PDB file of C-alpha atoms in Angstrom:
ATOM      1  CA  UNK A 104     -27.965  29.975  13.993  1.00 54.00           C
ATOM      2  CA  UNK A 105     -31.756  28.718  14.656  1.00 67.00           C
ATOM      3  CA  UNK A 106     -32.526  25.170  15.447  1.00 68.00           C
ATOM      4  CA  UNK A 107     -34.845  24.608  12.006  1.00 71.00           C
ATOM      5  CA  UNK A 108     -31.613  25.651   9.915  1.00 75.00           C
ATOM      6  CA  UNK A 109     -29.871  22.619  10.957  1.00 77.00           C
ATOM      7  CA  UNK A 110     -29.653  19.709   8.886  1.00 80.00           C
ATOM      8  CA  UNK A 111     -28.594  15.867   9.871  1.00 78.00           C
ATOM      9  CA  UNK A 112     -26.167  14.063   7.919  1.00 79.00           C
ATOM     10  CA  UNK A 113     -26.988  11.362   5.805  1.00 89.00           C
ATOM     11  CA  UNK A 114     -27.016   8.234   7.574  1.00 92.00           C
ATOM     12  CA  UNK A 115     -25.668   6.081   4.981  1.00 92.00           C
ATOM     13  CA  UNK A 116     -22.278   8.968   4.383  1.00 92.00           C
ATOM     14  CA  UNK A 117     -22.018   8.747   7.955  1.00 91.00           C
ATOM     15  CA  UNK A 118     -21.588   5.130   8.039  1.00 95.00           C
ATOM     16  CA  UNK A 119     -19.341   5.396   5.268  1.00 94.00           C
ATOM     17  CA  UNK A 120     -17.193   7.835   6.621  1.00 94.00           C
ATOM     18  CA  UNK A 121     -16.854   5.940  10.089  1.00 95.00           C
ATOM     19  CA  UNK A 122     -15.966   2.701   8.651  1.00 97.00           C
ATOM     20  CA  UNK A 123     -13.086   4.521   6.434  1.00 97.00           C
ATOM     21  CA  UNK A 124     -11.968   6.367   9.994  1.00 97.00           C
ATOM     22  CA  UNK A 125     -12.033   2.872  11.892  1.00 98.00           C
ATOM     23  CA  UNK A 126     -10.082   1.173   8.867  1.00 98.00           C
ATOM     24  CA  UNK A 127      -7.484   3.840   9.133  1.00 98.00           C
ATOM     25  CA  UNK A 128      -7.453   3.704  12.790  1.00 98.00           C
ATOM     26  CA  UNK A 129      -7.158   0.019  12.223  1.00 98.00           C
ATOM     27  CA  UNK A 130      -4.143   0.406  10.121  1.00 98.00           C
ATOM     28  CA  UNK A 131      -2.262   2.581  11.904  1.00 98.00           C
ATOM     29  CA  UNK A 132      -2.513   0.415  15.473  1.00 98.00           C
ATOM     30  CA  UNK A 133      -1.256  -2.504  12.740  1.00 97.00           C
ATOM     31  CA  UNK A 134       1.516  -0.520  11.842  1.00 97.00           C
ATOM     32  CA  UNK A 135       2.796   0.717  15.381  1.00 97.00           C
ATOM     33  CA  UNK A 136       2.056  -2.992  16.770  1.00 97.00           C
ATOM     34  CA  UNK A 137       4.477  -4.335  13.920  1.00 96.00           C
ATOM     35  CA  UNK A 138       7.172  -1.671  14.115  1.00 95.00           C
ATOM     36  CA  UNK A 139       9.364  -2.504  16.742  1.00 92.00           C
ATOM     37  CA  UNK A 140       9.405  -6.064  15.420  1.00 92.00           C
ATOM     38  CA  UNK A 141      10.667  -5.042  11.930  1.00 91.00           C
ATOM     39  CA  UNK A 142      13.167  -2.325  13.292  1.00 90.00           C
ATOM     40  CA  UNK A 143      14.549  -5.454  15.218  1.00 86.00           C
ATOM     41  CA  UNK A 144      14.697  -7.294  12.580  1.00 87.00           C
ATOM     42  CA  UNK A 145      16.529  -4.766  10.023  1.00 88.00           C
ATOM     43  CA  UNK A 146      19.198  -4.036  12.897  1.00 85.00           C
ATOM     44  CA  UNK A 147      20.395  -7.671  13.377  1.00 79.00           C
ATOM     45  CA  UNK A 148      21.862  -6.832  16.372  1.00 68.00           C
ATOM     46  CA  UNK A 149      23.849  -9.849  17.846  1.00 69.00           C
ATOM     47  CA  UNK A 150      22.846 -10.354  21.724  1.00 69.00           C
ATOM     48  CA  UNK A 151      25.034 -13.005  22.455  1.00 75.00           C
ATOM     49  CA  UNK A 152      26.252 -13.332  26.198  1.00 68.00           C
ATOM     50  CA  UNK A 153      29.576 -14.731  26.971  1.00 79.00           C
ATOM     51  CA  UNK A 154      30.884 -15.676  30.238  1.00 76.00           C
ATOM     52  CA  UNK A 155      34.355 -15.927  30.819  1.00 80.00           C
ATOM     53  CA  UNK A 156      35.609 -17.549  33.737  1.00 75.00           C
TER      54      UNK A 156
END
């Protein structure tokens, strides 16, 4: 492939794709951050400490 045949991508299309990927990344980060709280809420484990003397 010669250097004259390389086409540069359209900047507007590259910007749209970057925004799309950043949005997807942000959603995944949010899901990963919230998931432990949701699992903890759904299990409803009673963590009560009783000391008997």
